[in-house]
Coordinates of C-alpha atoms in Angstrom, one line a residue:
M1418 CA 61.7 99.8 31.1
T1419 CA 63.6 102.9 32.0
I1420 CA 61.6 106.1 32.3
A1421 CA 63.5 109.2 31.4
T1422 CA 63.4 111.9 34.0
P1423 CA 62.0 115.1 32.5
L1424 CA 64.5 118.0 32.4
P1425 CA 63.9 121.0 34.7
T1426 CA 61.8 123.9 33.4
P1427 CA 60.8 127.3 34.8
S1428 CA 57.4 125.8 35.6
N1429 CA 58.9 122.7 37.2
P1430 CA 62.4 123.7 38.5
G1431 CA 63.2 120.4 40.1
P1432 CA 66.5 120.9 42.0
F1433 CA 66.9 124.5 40.7
G1434 CA 65.5 127.8 41.6
H1435 CA 65.4 129.7 44.9
K1436 CA 66.2 126.5 46.9
L1437 CA 69.8 126.8 45.5
R1438 CA 70.4 130.4 46.8
S1439 CA 71.7 129.1 50.0
Q1440 CA 74.5 127.2 48.2
F1441 CA 75.9 130.5 47.0
L1442 CA 77.0 133.6 49.0
F1443 CA 74.0 136.0 48.2
P1444 CA 72.8 138.4 50.9
E1445 CA 69.1 138.3 51.5
N1446 CA 68.4 141.6 49.7
Y1447 CA 70.3 140.9 46.5
T1448 CA 69.4 139.0 43.3
Q1449 CA 72.1 138.3 40.7
F1450 CA 71.0 138.8 37.1
N1451 CA 74.4 139.5 35.7
H1452 CA 76.3 136.2 35.9
G1453 CA 77.7 136.7 32.5
S1454 CA 80.0 139.6 33.4
V1455 CA 82.3 138.2 36.1
G1456 CA 80.6 135.0 37.1
L1457 CA 79.9 133.6 40.6
F1458 CA 80.8 130.5 42.5
P1459 CA 79.0 128.3 45.1
R1460 CA 80.2 127.9 48.6
V1461 CA 81.7 124.5 48.1
V1462 CA 84.0 125.8 45.3
Q1463 CA 85.2 128.6 47.6
E1464 CA 85.9 126.0 50.3
K1465 CA 88.0 123.9 48.0
Q1466 CA 89.9 127.0 46.8
R1467 CA 90.9 127.8 50.3
A1468 CA 91.9 124.1 50.8
W1469 CA 94.2 124.4 47.8
Q1470 CA 95.7 127.6 49.3
D1471 CA 96.2 125.9 52.7
R1472 CA 97.9 122.9 51.0
A1473 CA 100.3 125.3 49.2
E1474 CA 101.3 127.1 52.4
Q1475 CA 101.9 123.8 54.3
D1476 CA 104.9 123.0 52.1
P1477 CA 105.4 125.7 49.4
D1478 CA 108.5 124.0 47.8
R1479 CA 106.8 120.6 47.4
W1480 CA 103.7 122.4 46.1
M1481 CA 105.4 124.8 43.6
R1482 CA 108.2 122.5 42.4
R1483 CA 106.2 119.3 42.1
D1484 CA 102.6 118.8 43.2
V1485 CA 100.9 121.7 41.5
Q1486 CA 102.0 120.5 38.1
V1487 CA 100.3 117.2 38.7
E1488 CA 97.1 118.9 39.9
L1489 CA 97.0 121.3 36.9
A1490 CA 97.5 118.5 34.5
K1491 CA 94.4 116.8 36.0
V1492 CA 92.3 120.0 35.5
R1493 CA 93.5 120.3 31.9
G1494 CA 92.3 116.8 31.3
Q1495 CA 88.9 117.5 32.8
V1496 CA 88.5 120.7 30.7
A1497 CA 89.6 118.8 27.6
Q1498 CA 86.8 116.3 28.1
L1499 CA 84.3 119.2 28.3
L1500 CA 85.6 120.8 25.2
H1501 CA 86.3 117.6 23.3
V1502 CA 90.0 118.2 22.5
D1503 CA 93.4 116.8 23.4
A1504 CA 94.5 118.1 26.9
D1505 CA 98.0 118.8 25.3
D1506 CA 96.3 121.4 23.1
L1507 CA 95.0 123.4 26.1
A1508 CA 96.6 126.0 28.3
L1509 CA 95.0 127.3 31.5
V1510 CA 95.2 131.1 31.7
E1511 CA 93.6 133.8 33.8
N1512 CA 90.8 135.1 31.5
T1513 CA 89.8 135.7 27.9
T1514 CA 91.7 139.0 27.7
V1515 CA 94.9 137.2 28.7
G1516 CA 94.1 134.5 26.1
V1517 CA 93.5 136.9 23.3
N1518 CA 96.6 138.9 24.1
T1519 CA 98.6 135.7 24.2
V1520 CA 97.7 134.7 20.7
L1521 CA 97.6 138.1 19.0
R1522 CA 100.9 139.3 20.5
S1523 CA 102.6 136.0 19.7
L1524 CA 101.7 135.8 16.0
K1525 CA 104.0 137.7 13.8
F1526 CA 102.1 139.8 11.4
S1527 CA 103.6 141.0 8.1
P1528 CA 103.0 144.3 6.2
G1529 CA 99.7 144.0 4.4
D1530 CA 98.1 141.6 6.9
R1531 CA 94.6 142.4 8.0
I1532 CA 92.6 141.4 11.0
L1533 CA 88.9 140.9 10.7
R1534 CA 86.4 141.4 13.5
L1535 CA 82.7 142.0 14.0
S1536 CA 81.6 145.4 15.2
T1537 CA 79.9 143.7 18.2
G1538 CA 83.1 142.3 19.5
Y1539 CA 84.0 142.6 23.2
V1540 CA 85.8 145.9 24.1
N1541 CA 88.9 144.3 25.5
V1542 CA 89.3 142.0 22.5
N1543 CA 88.8 144.9 20.1
K1544 CA 91.3 147.0 22.0
T1545 CA 93.8 144.2 21.7
V1546 CA 93.3 144.1 17.9
D1547 CA 93.7 147.9 17.8
F1548 CA 97.0 147.5 19.7
V1549 CA 98.4 145.0 17.3
C1550 CA 97.4 147.2 14.4
D1551 CA 99.0 150.2 16.0
H1552 CA 102.3 148.5 16.7
A1553 CA 102.8 146.4 13.5
E1554 CA 103.8 147.9 10.2
N1555 CA 100.9 148.2 7.7
V1556 CA 98.6 145.8 9.7
K1557 CA 95.1 147.1 9.6
L1558 CA 91.6 146.3 10.8
V1559 CA 88.8 145.1 8.7
E1560 CA 85.5 145.4 10.6
V1561 CA 82.2 143.9 9.7
P1562 CA 79.4 146.3 10.7
I1563 CA 76.7 144.4 12.6
T1564 CA 73.4 145.8 13.8
F1565 CA 70.8 143.4 15.1
P1566 CA 68.2 142.1 14.7
L1567 CA 69.7 139.9 11.9
T1568 CA 69.2 136.3 11.0
D1569 CA 72.1 133.8 11.1
K1570 CA 72.2 133.9 7.2
E1571 CA 72.4 137.7 7.3
I1572 CA 75.3 137.5 9.7
V1573 CA 77.2 135.0 7.6
D1574 CA 76.4 137.0 4.4
A1575 CA 77.6 140.3 6.0
V1576 CA 81.0 138.6 6.8
E1577 CA 81.4 137.1 3.3
R1578 CA 80.5 140.4 1.7
T1579 CA 83.3 142.1 3.7
V1580 CA 85.8 139.4 2.8
L1581 CA 84.9 139.7 -0.9
A1582 CA 85.0 143.5 -0.8
H1583 CA 88.5 143.3 0.7
Q1584 CA 89.7 140.9 -1.9
S1585 CA 88.3 143.2 -4.7
L1586 CA 90.8 145.9 -3.6
K1587 CA 93.7 143.8 -5.1
D1588 CA 96.1 145.9 -3.2
G1589 CA 98.4 143.0 -2.1
S1590 CA 96.9 142.8 1.4
R1591 CA 95.3 139.8 2.9
I1592 CA 92.9 139.1 5.8
R1593 CA 95.2 136.8 7.8
L1594 CA 93.1 136.4 11.0
A1595 CA 89.5 136.7 12.0
V1596 CA 88.4 137.1 15.7
I1597 CA 84.8 136.0 16.1
D1598 CA 82.5 136.0 19.2
W1599 CA 80.6 132.7 19.8
I1600 CA 78.3 134.5 22.2
S1601 CA 78.7 138.2 22.0
S1602 CA 78.7 140.3 25.2
V1603 CA 76.4 143.3 24.5
P1604 CA 74.2 142.7 22.7
S1605 CA 74.3 139.0 23.8
I1606 CA 73.8 136.9 20.6
L1607 CA 74.5 133.3 20.0
Q1608 CA 76.4 133.6 16.7
P1609 CA 76.4 131.0 13.8
V1610 CA 80.0 130.2 14.7
K1611 CA 80.1 126.9 12.9
Q1612 CA 79.1 128.5 9.6
L1613 CA 81.4 131.5 10.1
T1614 CA 84.4 129.2 10.9
E1615 CA 83.8 127.1 7.8
L1616 CA 83.4 130.3 5.6
L1617 CA 86.4 132.0 6.9
K1618 CA 88.6 129.0 6.6
S1619 CA 87.4 128.5 3.0
Y1620 CA 89.1 131.8 2.2
G1621 CA 92.3 130.8 3.9
I1622 CA 91.8 133.0 7.0
L1623 CA 92.9 131.8 10.5
V1624 CA 90.0 131.8 12.9
Y1625 CA 90.2 132.8 16.6
I1626 CA 86.9 132.1 18.4
D1627 CA 86.2 134.3 21.5
G1628 CA 84.2 131.8 23.6
A1629 CA 84.3 133.9 26.8
H1630 CA 80.7 133.0 27.5
T1631 CA 80.6 129.4 26.3
I1632 CA 82.1 127.0 28.9
G1633 CA 79.2 125.9 31.1
H1634 CA 76.8 127.9 29.1
I1635 CA 76.4 125.9 25.9
P1636 CA 77.8 122.6 24.7
V1637 CA 81.3 123.0 23.2
D1638 CA 82.9 120.6 20.7
L1639 CA 86.1 122.1 19.5
T1640 CA 87.0 118.9 17.4
D1641 CA 83.8 119.5 15.5
L1642 CA 84.2 123.3 15.3
D1643 CA 87.9 123.1 14.3
P1644 CA 89.0 126.7 14.9
D1645 CA 92.7 127.7 14.8
F1646 CA 92.4 129.3 18.3
Y1647 CA 89.7 129.3 21.0
I1648 CA 89.5 131.0 24.5
G1649 CA 86.8 130.4 27.0
N1650 CA 86.3 131.6 30.6
C1651 CA 85.5 129.0 33.2
H1652 CA 84.7 131.6 35.9
K1653 CA 81.7 133.1 34.0
W1654 CA 79.3 130.2 33.6
L1655 CA 81.1 127.0 34.9
F1656 CA 81.1 128.3 38.5
S1657 CA 84.9 128.3 39.0
I1658 CA 86.8 131.1 40.9
R1659 CA 87.6 134.3 38.9
G1660 CA 90.8 134.1 37.1
S1661 CA 90.3 130.7 35.3
A1662 CA 90.0 130.2 31.6
A1663 CA 91.1 127.7 28.9
L1664 CA 93.1 128.5 25.8
Y1665 CA 93.1 126.1 22.9
V1666 CA 95.7 126.3 20.1
K1667 CA 95.6 123.9 17.2
K1668 CA 98.8 121.7 17.1
T1669 CA 100.0 123.2 13.8
H1670 CA 100.2 126.7 15.4
Q1671 CA 101.5 125.8 18.9
H1672 CA 105.2 126.5 18.0
L1673 CA 104.1 130.1 17.3
I1674 CA 102.3 130.8 20.6
H1675 CA 103.9 131.7 23.9
P1676 CA 102.8 133.0 27.3
I1677 CA 102.8 136.8 27.6
A1678 CA 105.4 136.3 30.5
I1679 CA 108.1 134.0 29.1
P1680 CA 108.8 131.1 31.5
S1681 CA 111.8 128.8 32.1
D1682 CA 110.2 126.1 29.8
Y1683 CA 110.3 128.4 26.8
K1684 CA 110.3 126.3 23.6
V1685 CA 110.1 123.0 25.5
D1686 CA 106.6 122.4 24.3
F1687 CA 103.2 124.1 24.4
A1688 CA 101.8 122.4 27.4
S1689 CA 105.0 122.8 29.4
E1690 CA 105.4 126.5 28.5
F1691 CA 102.0 127.4 29.9
S1692 CA 102.0 125.0 32.9
Y1693 CA 104.2 127.2 35.2
V1694 CA 104.7 130.9 34.4
G1695 CA 106.3 131.7 37.7
A1696 CA 105.0 131.5 41.3
Q1697 CA 101.4 132.5 41.8
D1698 CA 98.2 131.4 43.6
F1699 CA 97.0 128.5 41.4
A1700 CA 93.8 128.0 43.4
S1701 CA 91.6 129.8 40.9
L1702 CA 92.7 127.5 38.1
L1703 CA 92.4 124.4 40.3
S1704 CA 88.9 125.5 41.3
I1705 CA 87.7 124.4 37.8
S1706 CA 87.9 120.9 39.1
S1707 CA 85.6 121.5 42.0
A1708 CA 83.2 123.6 39.8
I1709 CA 82.9 120.6 37.5
E1710 CA 82.3 118.3 40.4
F1711 CA 79.5 120.6 41.8
R1712 CA 77.7 120.5 38.4
K1713 CA 77.8 116.7 38.2
Q1714 CA 75.0 116.4 40.8
F1715 CA 72.7 118.1 38.3
G1716 CA 74.2 117.2 35.0
E1717 CA 75.3 119.5 32.2
E1718 CA 72.2 118.9 30.1
A1719 CA 69.9 119.8 33.0
I1720 CA 71.8 123.0 33.9
I1721 CA 71.9 124.2 30.3
H1722 CA 68.3 123.3 29.5
Y1723 CA 66.8 125.0 32.6
S1724 CA 68.9 128.2 32.2
H1725 CA 68.0 128.4 28.5
Q1726 CA 64.3 127.9 29.0
L1727 CA 64.3 130.4 31.8
A1728 CA 66.1 133.0 29.5
L1729 CA 63.5 132.5 26.8
E1730 CA 60.5 132.8 29.2
G1731 CA 62.1 135.5 31.3
G1732 CA 62.8 137.6 28.2
Q1733 CA 59.2 137.2 27.1
V1734 CA 57.8 138.2 30.5
M1735 CA 60.0 141.3 30.8
A1736 CA 59.2 142.4 27.2
K1737 CA 55.4 142.1 28.0
I1738 CA 55.8 144.1 31.2
L1739 CA 57.8 146.8 29.4
G1740 CA 55.5 146.8 26.4
A1741 CA 58.7 146.4 24.3
S1742 CA 60.5 143.9 22.1
L1743 CA 63.4 141.5 22.4
L1744 CA 66.4 142.1 20.2
T1745 CA 66.8 138.7 18.6
P1746 CA 64.2 137.4 16.0
D1747 CA 65.0 133.8 16.6
D1748 CA 65.0 131.8 19.9
H1749 CA 68.1 129.9 18.8
Q1750 CA 70.1 133.1 18.9
V1751 CA 69.4 133.2 22.7
A1752 CA 71.6 131.0 25.0
N1753 CA 71.2 131.9 28.6
M1754 CA 71.3 135.7 28.2
F1755 CA 68.7 138.0 26.5
N1756 CA 68.4 141.6 25.5
V1757 CA 65.2 143.5 26.1
R1758 CA 64.5 147.0 24.8
L1759 CA 64.0 149.7 27.3
P1760 CA 61.4 152.1 25.8
F1761 CA 63.0 155.4 26.8
K1762 CA 61.6 158.4 24.8
D1763 CA 64.8 160.5 24.8
L1764 CA 68.1 158.6 24.5
S1765 CA 70.0 161.9 25.0
N1766 CA 68.8 162.2 28.6
P1767 CA 71.8 162.7 30.8
K1768 CA 70.7 159.9 33.0
L1769 CA 71.1 157.5 30.1
T1770 CA 74.4 158.9 28.8
S1771 CA 75.9 158.8 32.2
P1772 CA 78.1 155.7 32.7
T1773 CA 77.1 155.3 36.4
Y1774 CA 73.5 156.6 37.0
L1775 CA 71.6 153.6 36.1
M1776 CA 74.1 151.3 37.6
N1777 CA 74.0 153.0 41.0
L1778 CA 70.2 153.2 40.9
L1779 CA 69.8 149.5 40.3
M1780 CA 72.4 148.5 42.9
D1781 CA 71.6 151.0 45.7
K1782 CA 67.7 151.2 45.4
Y1783 CA 66.7 147.8 44.1
G1784 CA 69.6 145.4 45.0
V1785 CA 70.0 144.2 41.4
F1786 CA 72.1 145.0 38.3
T1787 CA 71.8 144.4 34.6
P1788 CA 74.1 146.2 32.1
T1789 CA 72.6 148.7 29.7
F1790 CA 73.7 149.6 26.2
R1791 CA 72.6 151.4 23.1
H1792 CA 72.5 149.3 19.9
G1793 CA 71.3 150.9 16.7
D1794 CA 68.5 153.3 17.6
H1795 CA 67.4 151.7 20.8
F1796 CA 68.4 151.3 24.4
Y1797 CA 68.6 147.7 25.8
T1798 CA 69.4 145.9 29.0
R1799 CA 70.9 142.3 29.1
A1800 CA 69.8 139.9 31.7
C1801 CA 71.2 136.4 32.5
A1802 CA 69.3 133.3 33.5
Q1803 CA 70.9 130.9 36.0
I1804 CA 70.0 127.8 38.1
Y1805 CA 69.4 129.9 41.3
L1806 CA 66.8 132.0 39.6
E1807 CA 63.1 131.5 38.9
L1808 CA 60.6 133.1 36.5
S1809 CA 59.2 135.3 39.3
D1810 CA 62.6 137.0 39.5
F1811 CA 62.2 138.3 35.9
V1812 CA 58.8 139.5 36.8
R1813 CA 60.3 141.6 39.5
L1814 CA 63.2 142.7 37.3
G1815 CA 60.7 143.7 34.5
N1816 CA 58.7 145.8 37.0
I1817 CA 61.9 147.4 38.3
W1818 CA 62.8 148.5 34.8
K1819 CA 59.3 149.7 34.1
E1820 CA 59.4 151.9 37.1
I1821 CA 62.7 153.3 36.0
V1822 CA 61.6 153.8 32.4
D1823 CA 58.4 155.5 33.5
E1824 CA 60.1 157.9 35.8
I1825 CA 62.8 159.0 33.3
N1826 CA 60.2 159.2 30.5
A1827 CA 58.1 161.5 32.7
E1828 CA 61.0 164.0 32.6
S1829 CA 60.8 164.2 28.7
P1830 CA 58.6 166.8 27.0

């Protein structure tokens, strides 16, 4: 009889926790709690990146004209397996911002078209939507106001109310495209993306899923989700080198979508167009393969389970230390990032409105960083769980923030 090995947990980390720090490039006095912003990679992935660069320089013509295409095709195949899609429906691009611009600036919007987004969308994505609206005739934004805490049903209902309110205008306009976060950035919320996709498609709206935080973070099955477009970074949570992401375009739309920089294979086919957009350092994209290989020693389920449980318990620990609350009412809205309220008395304090004061204090005095933001009437920080962290790290982080909160509150009358 086979006995199943229990999955790692914060109380029993197994292969994870502080013992993994040596496999990354951390200095002794630094703890990384912000993996979700720009990611981080292990030493073995960096070594493979440099090996790719060396191979390119040993015979640049052979590499650029022939070999790199073969290697990139292998990577697309590996990513396709992770995302449960056909490799020919994927393009490797630098990051989510590039992927969003690729689609939104390829689509031809007509007068009266509208683009729907949630108010919690990522700033670069929102700015891209703004750009399209600014440069296309009578193309406007329809925004769904979202203030958490909300249940999944309340999120879906808010989107449907917005769609129905727009339809009631009967002004000849139509919501053509919706851009929806799967896991929003700040605040970090795991959205009911399956329900939202089905709802929006039922109204004839194209759906673009911003999955910047999803690959390596949660299981992704694009065949089941069935969006029109999807973009996900690999360098945030999968452990590849920065500048590596995967863009999915449904076959029925591929003739409409082209790289921002038009290549020599323009109009050949979707995969060919995106496979070589001029000479560049392809090592970041190729590092996806070594990142996947690094993860195989632990298994995707173990990585995701440990990080998720650590986020749940780490959030509870920090909330208790701060005497505050977590933003999300349901654990299932938490993936591997959580938002804990910072109980400042005066949110108008210049130290809180400054874009750099808290950042510099955290980095220079404490050797940590977690982004802060105001949402609704409260101030929050977002922290990320990862396989090189343990619960004791979040105890320390909670005490750091308590010290900062107490010092700033002491300045308030």
